[in-house]
Structures are given as C-alpha cells and as structure tokens.
Amino acid sequence: MNHDPFHWGRPSQGTYGDYNYNIAHASNVDKSNKSNSEFPKMHTQQPMITGTSVIAIKYNDGIVMAADNMGSYGSLLKLDDLQRIIPVGSNSVVGISGDISDFQYLERLLDDLEVEDSYDMENENLKANHLSEYLTRVMYNRRSKMNPLWNAIIVAGFDDNDELVLKHVDLLGVAYSSPTLATGFGNHLAIPLLRQKVETEDDAAKLTKEEAIKTIKDCMKVLFYRDARSWDKYSLCVIEKSTKSIKIEKDVKVEGMKWDFAQHITGYGIPQQ
Amino acid sequence: MQKAIPSTEYANEIRSEPIEHRFNPYSNNGGTILGIAGEDFAVLAGDTRQTTGYSINSRYEPKVFDVGDNLLLSANGFAGDSTQLIKVFDNRLKWYHFNHDKKLAISSAARLIQHMLYGKRFFPYYVHTILAGLDEDGKGAIYSFDPVGSYEREQCRAGGSAASLIMPFLDNQVNFKNQMDPESNGTKKKEIRYLSLDEVIQLVRDAFSSATERHIEVGDGLEMLIVTKEGVRTEYFPLKRD
Amino acid sequence: MFRNNYDNDATTFSPTGRIFQIEYAIEAIKQGSAAVGLVSKTHVVLVALKRNAEELGSYQKKIIKVDNHMGIALAGLAPDARILSNYLRQQAMSSKMVFNRPLSLSKAVHSIADKAQENTQSAGGRPYGVGLLVAGFDDSGAHLYEFLPSGSVLEYVGAAIGARSQAAKTFLERKFDEFPNATKEQLIEFALTALRDTLAQDKELTTANTTVAIVGKDQDFTVYDDDNVEQWLNLLDSLTNTRSTNIKDEEDDDDDDDEGDNENAEEAPAAAPESMDIDP
C-alpha cells in the first residue's frame, strides 16, 4: 500500500505499477462501445424507457388494479400500446412500473415460472403469495449485486387458501401489503384518494366493486391530469373472490375530463390575450 | 483520457468530471422496536407502520417475529435486509435442529446473529436487531445488536427511528436512573427491581404512544409479543394514524 | 468366483439389457434392516427396525426428518442416505426461501431421482446404495414414495424395503384396502404389524430397535424413538413375529415374487460387497 499522505490507501506503485486513474474517475456515461474502453463494467444506474404508476385497491369481494399503456423515454412518448398488467397463471396478476426492459425481463422470468409450474403439478401450485415472495427475492438479490431491476411491482391475486393477496415490491427488495397500493407518482397523487375510500381493511370490506372501479377510474383521471408521464389509455384489472375470476379489460379510456380551464392558464410559453 | 497525476497539492484532487451518481442499495423504512426483560418473561414490541421518506407504505406490516424455540426477533431499519436477516435466521435455526435436535439457547442464538451480521461487515444489513427470550435459568433476556454484529445482553433496549426518544425514558423507568429513594430524602438511589408484566406492558404502550406523538415514522399500531415459559403470545394496540 | 464381464461400471448394459451395478446397489438395500411405510387419506406413517452393530454399540438412525411436512426412512448405505437427505433439506429450504411454500413431495422425490439417474449414466461414479421411503403431506394430500438407486420413484399406498421386507409387503397387500380410512393410531398399528413380520424368529420389537414417524394433515413430521415408542408398541398384542414358524432364521428371505421373471437372467449377480458400510 502507498503511504504517501496524498496517495494513501492506493496500491504501491512498486508492486502494481502506475495507479489507473480511469477507475477512480469512471464516469457514469457508458463509453464501453468506444475504442479506449478501460472502464469497469457498469450496471443500471438509471431507468431508460419507463412506465408510470400502477394503482390498486381492495373492495368487499376482490381487488381492482390499473396501469396505463405508455412507455416514456424521458419526456418523449415512446410507446403507446404497452400492457403493464400481466396475468401469471390463473391465480395472480402483476402490475409493473419503472424500466420497461427490466419489465420485459421480469415478464420472461414469470413466463418461465409458469411453464415450470405446469410441468409437474396436477393442480396449479403457483399462487399469488408464492409469486410475491419470489419477486421479492429476485429484486432483493439483484439489489444486493448492486445491479437492480429498476421496477416497482404490485402483485394481486389469490393465495393457497383462496384469500386475497395484494403486495408491493420495489427495486430494493422491500415488500409490503396494504388495502390500497400505488407505485411511482401514484404514491403521491392516487394514494390519498384511495385511502379516502379505504383507510382500513374494514373499509375495504364495505366497498362495492362498482365503487372500487369508479375510484380507480377517478384516480387514473387525476393521474392523467397531473402526471406528465401518464396516458389516457389504460388497462383495468378486476379480481373477484366469489367467482374466483381475474379479468383484465384493455384499452380503457380516461373519461369525463374537463379541459376548458386550460384556456385561462397564462404565464407559460407564448403570452395569450 | 488519462488524468494528470496529482502533484502533492490538495487542489489537484479536485475532479474535472461530475461525481458519479451511484445506485443506493439502502433505504430507511422507519418504525421503532422495543424490548424489555422481566424476571420470568420478556417483551418485544414494534409499531406496525412502514414508511419510505414521507410516504406511509403500510399501516400494518409486522416486523417482530416469533422465530421458534421461544425466541422473538426483530430487525429494524432497511426492511429488505430485515426480512432477509430473519429468513436466514429461520434457516440456520432449522439446520441447528437437524444437527443437534434440541432447542437453541438464547445466548447461542445471539452469537449466531453476531456472525450473520458480521459476515456482511463490508455490505452490512442496515438494521438494528433485538432478540428476546428466556435464558437458561428462565430469566427474561434481551440481546441487542448494531448493524455489524456488536452485541450485548441488556435489561431493555429501544431500536429504530424513535430509539433516541424512548431510550432515556427506559433508563429512567426500567433501570431507575436519576431516581432517588423517596424515604432517603435524596441521599440514596432508588433500588432496582424487576418490573411485573403489567407494568412492562403499560411502559411499552406509553413509550410508543409518546414516540408516535413526536416521530413521524412511528404510529398506526403497536404489536407486542410476550414470551414466558408457557410460550409466545401476541397483543395488538392501535396507535394514532396521523 | 464367477466373473461377470458387464458389471465393471454402472454405465454399461449387459447383452440382455441389464445394468448389474444398479442391481448390486439394490442388493445393498436388502442388506439393510427393514423399513415400512403406509398412507391413509390424511396421514403417512413410517416405521423401521434399527440395528446395532454390536451389543454395546448405538442403534442406526433409520428415519430422517427433511422438513416439517416430510421425512425419509432408509435401508442400505446410511452415508448415502445422509447425502440424499441433506440434499432434500436444501431443496425444501430453498422452496421456503424463494417461494414461501413447502416443497411438494413429487418435486422432492424427482429431484433425488435425477441425482440417482445421473450416477447410472456418467462414468466413474457408483449408484447410491440406499433405498428410501419418502413420506410427506403437501397441498395435494398425503404421499408415500419409494426411491431406488436406479433413479426410479414410484408412489405407493404401502411399501416396505430392506431385509425380509417381502414379509411386510405380504401383510400390506392383504390389508391395504383398510388404509385410506384408518386413523393415525390404526395406521401405526398396521405399520408395526408389518414390521413385526420381518423379524427373525428370536427377535422382537423393542423400544430400542423400533422407530416410528408420522406426518399428515395438521401434523408435523414427528419421529418417535426409545421411550416415546412405547405408546405405539402397546398397540400390538405381541411383539414377536407370530406370522409363521417355517421362516428360515437367516436373512435371505428375498423371494421377491413381484420382480417379474428372472428366468432369462444370465448369471445371478454376485452377492453385494460384504465389508461395506451397510447400516449396522
């Protein structure tokens, strides 16, 4: 080790040769395709194409969940027909926000899992509680390798006793459940509205399916109003315990918007009269 | 683009490139935990709120666990590490049972946890860990750990976000610090004694309702696990949800 | 001694399509003491006869717990069984770790079957010299599997492996239609009776040589040894083999009639190696 106070802690030049300053000064810009790529291998430091909020609420006979169909590249609307709520087996759905390439990787992972599960079981064995545990482990292990999957996930469905499961997992491997859940911007915009309807499990037991769907639709509207990275076309998933059904309605449009206030907004961009 | 090798000037240590933004593998998920040992019982309690930043993730996400063998375990701090630590402990306990076919003594459990924590000394579990149970003589025992495995047996310990709010209260109410014997007219320290289970439960409830008032990450519910020679039982008390 | 040309390794077929090394491995099972398992709709029971190498020695462990919902009984080379049971424990634990669900019985037995099969197709190895009865309860109910060194696993309602196990099989075949609705006490009684039938004439079931395990619905895998077995031995009217007296006193009761025709067999495989570490 070099004991010179200005080089303290670095490998001694006598033994290891000159210190490579490229390592200490590695930039976060990927230069690996350039010819002088002496840089360390780098992991995801930021998401690229992203999906915004997923929101979900419990009601007296199930769960309603929604996520829009957009994939944004910074402020660019890159993808406009993206299904971010995917069924896994017949017992669960997952809604995924965050990086889309990581989402597609997870999609493949879950597909493998489903295939694996259907191999040797006579009755389907992969329930929502198993799925949420699996995803939590995947996310935690990736974060522990300092190479996270840049997503926040909501898992919904039935457990081995056909009870409801609603769980949130994030890129750090932190998992939690609550009768109302949201990822991303939804955490700030939708959660207060959802909790106004359902503050406790008891409230959830009183909320009807119709009210739950309306609440979620209202939240999607508010999100479209205020989240610049959201879209007015979304998927709506309704889970019903009594019939043990999971239905995903695609291409739902945000309805009943009022934009007439917009003409009164001044102060941005080109001055108006 | 080799940088000029810095001379002996500190000024040359300044980097011309922006500081790299690194992925932060940790977060603080709030909450607080508290363990108190009595003569023939031990209590380990935690609030049930889980947070990230100013958001409440969940109002009921338990973090104190009955891990078997009359042991209670909780790890408070980064929730990802907390669940991992408890899962790994579960597995280690299972192997202990396979290999030795007997109960894991609390002193051994404590030493095991030290090794599990120190094993990740250079990428620590970001948690404050408390283990509660009964020792070989049937006396209540609390062991507390820092994130890298330094540990100690104590009569009581608070961990997590509101530890600094609760601990002085415990010093005063459990170990009678700064209390004098009223008879002695302020000349003799108050004699320490074991608290009864009822007294302890009341202390824990007061500690948590006070911490809820003063700390934004604490609240929603209080889950208390009580271990006696009869086994483990759980009690739940609501806390303010604001 | 006859020299067989096709038993030098476990990967070579004989011209009649047999792999002698596997058959020898199965012989090793017959040298181990007996283990019996049977299933009702809700429970599985394993019982086994423990042997001690000598009067002053300890008794061999015959039943190994794998997880709260499953365990194994073994006959044959105990060290091989330890490798397999540790592997099963790891599988069970990783299922709990990754999916938070108990390992299903069929997955468990197929995982060790794959390990065993590998040994019969790769050079330099030898097959496992142990047979297992794998018992457990998962979300598709109670199961009993028999595992053999060939890598075959089959599910049974009642099974017996080890020395003189044919006697136990005969008993099970006579009684198996009563198993599905039996209580767990009845199930243990059937199992112990079957085990008793494998005893040599001068032997009896004792708390020292009998081991009992049960697993089932709302019942974690529990092993009963020593004094704890007494409650189960008390279920029997007699602890000695009452079946018949014309059984030869020696071990070679291997008149396996369920093995199909051995007619076209070439030379019978030489007896299993003698001085190996058969569970004493």
Coordinates of C-alpha atoms in Angstrom, one line a residue, chain C residues 58-186:
Chain C
S58 CA -25.6 -47.4 19.4
Y59 CA -28.5 -48.0 17.1
Q60 CA -28.5 -46.8 13.5
K61 CA -30.7 -43.8 12.6
K62 CA -33.3 -45.1 10.2
I63 CA -35.7 -42.1 9.9
I64 CA -34.6 -38.6 9.0
K65 CA -36.7 -35.5 9.1
V66 CA -36.4 -33.3 6.0
D67 CA -38.8 -30.5 6.7
N68 CA -41.9 -30.0 8.9
H69 CA -44.0 -31.7 6.2
M70 CA -41.8 -34.6 5.1
G71 CA -39.2 -37.1 6.0
I72 CA -37.5 -40.3 4.9
A73 CA -36.9 -43.9 6.1
L74 CA -33.8 -45.6 4.7
A75 CA -32.5 -49.1 4.1
G76 CA -29.0 -49.7 2.8
L77 CA -25.9 -47.5 3.0
A78 CA -26.7 -44.9 5.7
P79 CA -24.0 -42.4 4.5
D80 CA -25.6 -42.3 1.1
A81 CA -28.9 -41.6 2.7
R82 CA -27.3 -38.7 4.6
I83 CA -26.2 -37.1 1.3
L84 CA -29.7 -37.5 -0.2
S85 CA -31.5 -36.3 2.9
N86 CA -29.2 -33.2 3.2
Y87 CA -29.9 -32.5 -0.5
L88 CA -33.6 -32.8 0.1
R89 CA -33.3 -30.5 3.1
Q90 CA -31.6 -27.9 1.0
Q91 CA -34.3 -28.2 -1.7
A92 CA -37.1 -27.9 0.9
M93 CA -35.4 -24.9 2.5
S94 CA -34.9 -23.1 -0.8
S95 CA -38.5 -23.7 -1.7
K96 CA -39.4 -21.9 1.6
M97 CA -36.9 -19.2 0.9
V98 CA -37.8 -18.4 -2.6
F99 CA -41.5 -19.1 -2.8
N100 CA -42.5 -19.3 0.8
R101 CA -44.2 -22.6 0.1
P102 CA -43.4 -26.1 1.3
L103 CA -41.6 -28.3 -1.2
S104 CA -44.1 -30.6 -2.9
L105 CA -43.5 -34.3 -2.5
S106 CA -43.4 -35.1 -6.2
K107 CA -40.8 -32.3 -6.8
A108 CA -38.7 -33.6 -3.9
V109 CA -38.5 -37.2 -5.0
H110 CA -37.9 -36.3 -8.6
S111 CA -35.0 -34.1 -7.6
I112 CA -33.2 -37.0 -5.9
A113 CA -34.3 -39.4 -8.7
D114 CA -32.5 -37.1 -11.2
K115 CA -29.4 -37.2 -9.0
A116 CA -29.5 -41.0 -8.8
Q117 CA -30.1 -41.4 -12.5
E118 CA -27.0 -39.2 -13.3
N119 CA -24.9 -41.8 -11.5
T120 CA -26.1 -44.5 -13.8
Q121 CA -25.1 -42.7 -17.0
S122 CA -21.9 -40.9 -16.1
A123 CA -18.6 -42.7 -15.9
G124 CA -16.6 -43.0 -12.7
G125 CA -19.5 -42.9 -10.3
R126 CA -21.4 -45.6 -8.4
P127 CA -25.1 -45.7 -7.9
Y128 CA -26.5 -44.8 -4.4
G129 CA -26.5 -47.9 -2.3
V130 CA -29.7 -47.0 -0.5
G131 CA -33.4 -47.2 -0.9
L132 CA -35.7 -44.6 0.6
L133 CA -39.3 -44.3 1.6
V134 CA -40.2 -40.7 1.3
A135 CA -43.3 -39.7 3.3
G136 CA -45.0 -36.4 3.4
F137 CA -48.1 -34.2 3.3
D138 CA -48.4 -31.4 0.8
D139 CA -51.3 -29.5 -0.8
S140 CA -52.2 -32.5 -2.9
G141 CA -52.5 -34.7 0.2
A142 CA -50.6 -37.5 1.9
H143 CA -47.9 -39.3 -0.2
L144 CA -45.5 -42.2 0.2
Y145 CA -42.8 -42.7 -2.4
E146 CA -40.2 -45.4 -2.8
F147 CA -36.9 -44.3 -4.2
L148 CA -34.4 -46.7 -5.7
P149 CA -30.7 -46.3 -6.8
S150 CA -31.8 -46.8 -10.4
G151 CA -33.5 -43.4 -10.2
S152 CA -36.9 -44.8 -10.2
V153 CA -39.5 -43.3 -7.9
L154 CA -43.0 -44.8 -7.5
E155 CA -45.9 -43.8 -5.3
Y156 CA -47.3 -46.4 -3.0
V157 CA -50.2 -46.8 -0.6
G158 CA -48.0 -49.2 1.4
A159 CA -44.3 -50.1 0.8
A160 CA -41.5 -52.0 2.5
I161 CA -37.8 -52.0 1.8
G162 CA -34.8 -53.8 3.4
A163 CA -34.1 -57.2 4.8
R164 CA -37.1 -59.6 4.8
S165 CA -39.3 -56.8 3.6
Q166 CA -41.3 -59.3 1.5
A167 CA -43.0 -60.5 4.6
A168 CA -44.1 -56.9 5.4
K169 CA -45.3 -56.5 1.8
T170 CA -47.4 -59.6 2.0
F171 CA -49.1 -58.2 5.1
L172 CA -49.6 -54.8 3.4
E173 CA -51.1 -56.4 0.3
R174 CA -53.6 -58.2 2.5
K175 CA -54.7 -55.1 4.4
F176 CA -54.2 -52.2 2.0
D177 CA -57.9 -51.5 1.4
E178 CA -58.3 -50.6 5.0
F179 CA -55.5 -47.9 4.9
P180 CA -57.4 -45.0 3.3
N181 CA -59.9 -44.5 6.1
A182 CA -57.6 -45.7 9.0
T183 CA -57.0 -43.4 11.9
K184 CA -53.4 -42.5 12.6
E185 CA -53.3 -45.0 15.5
Q186 CA -54.6 -47.7 13.3

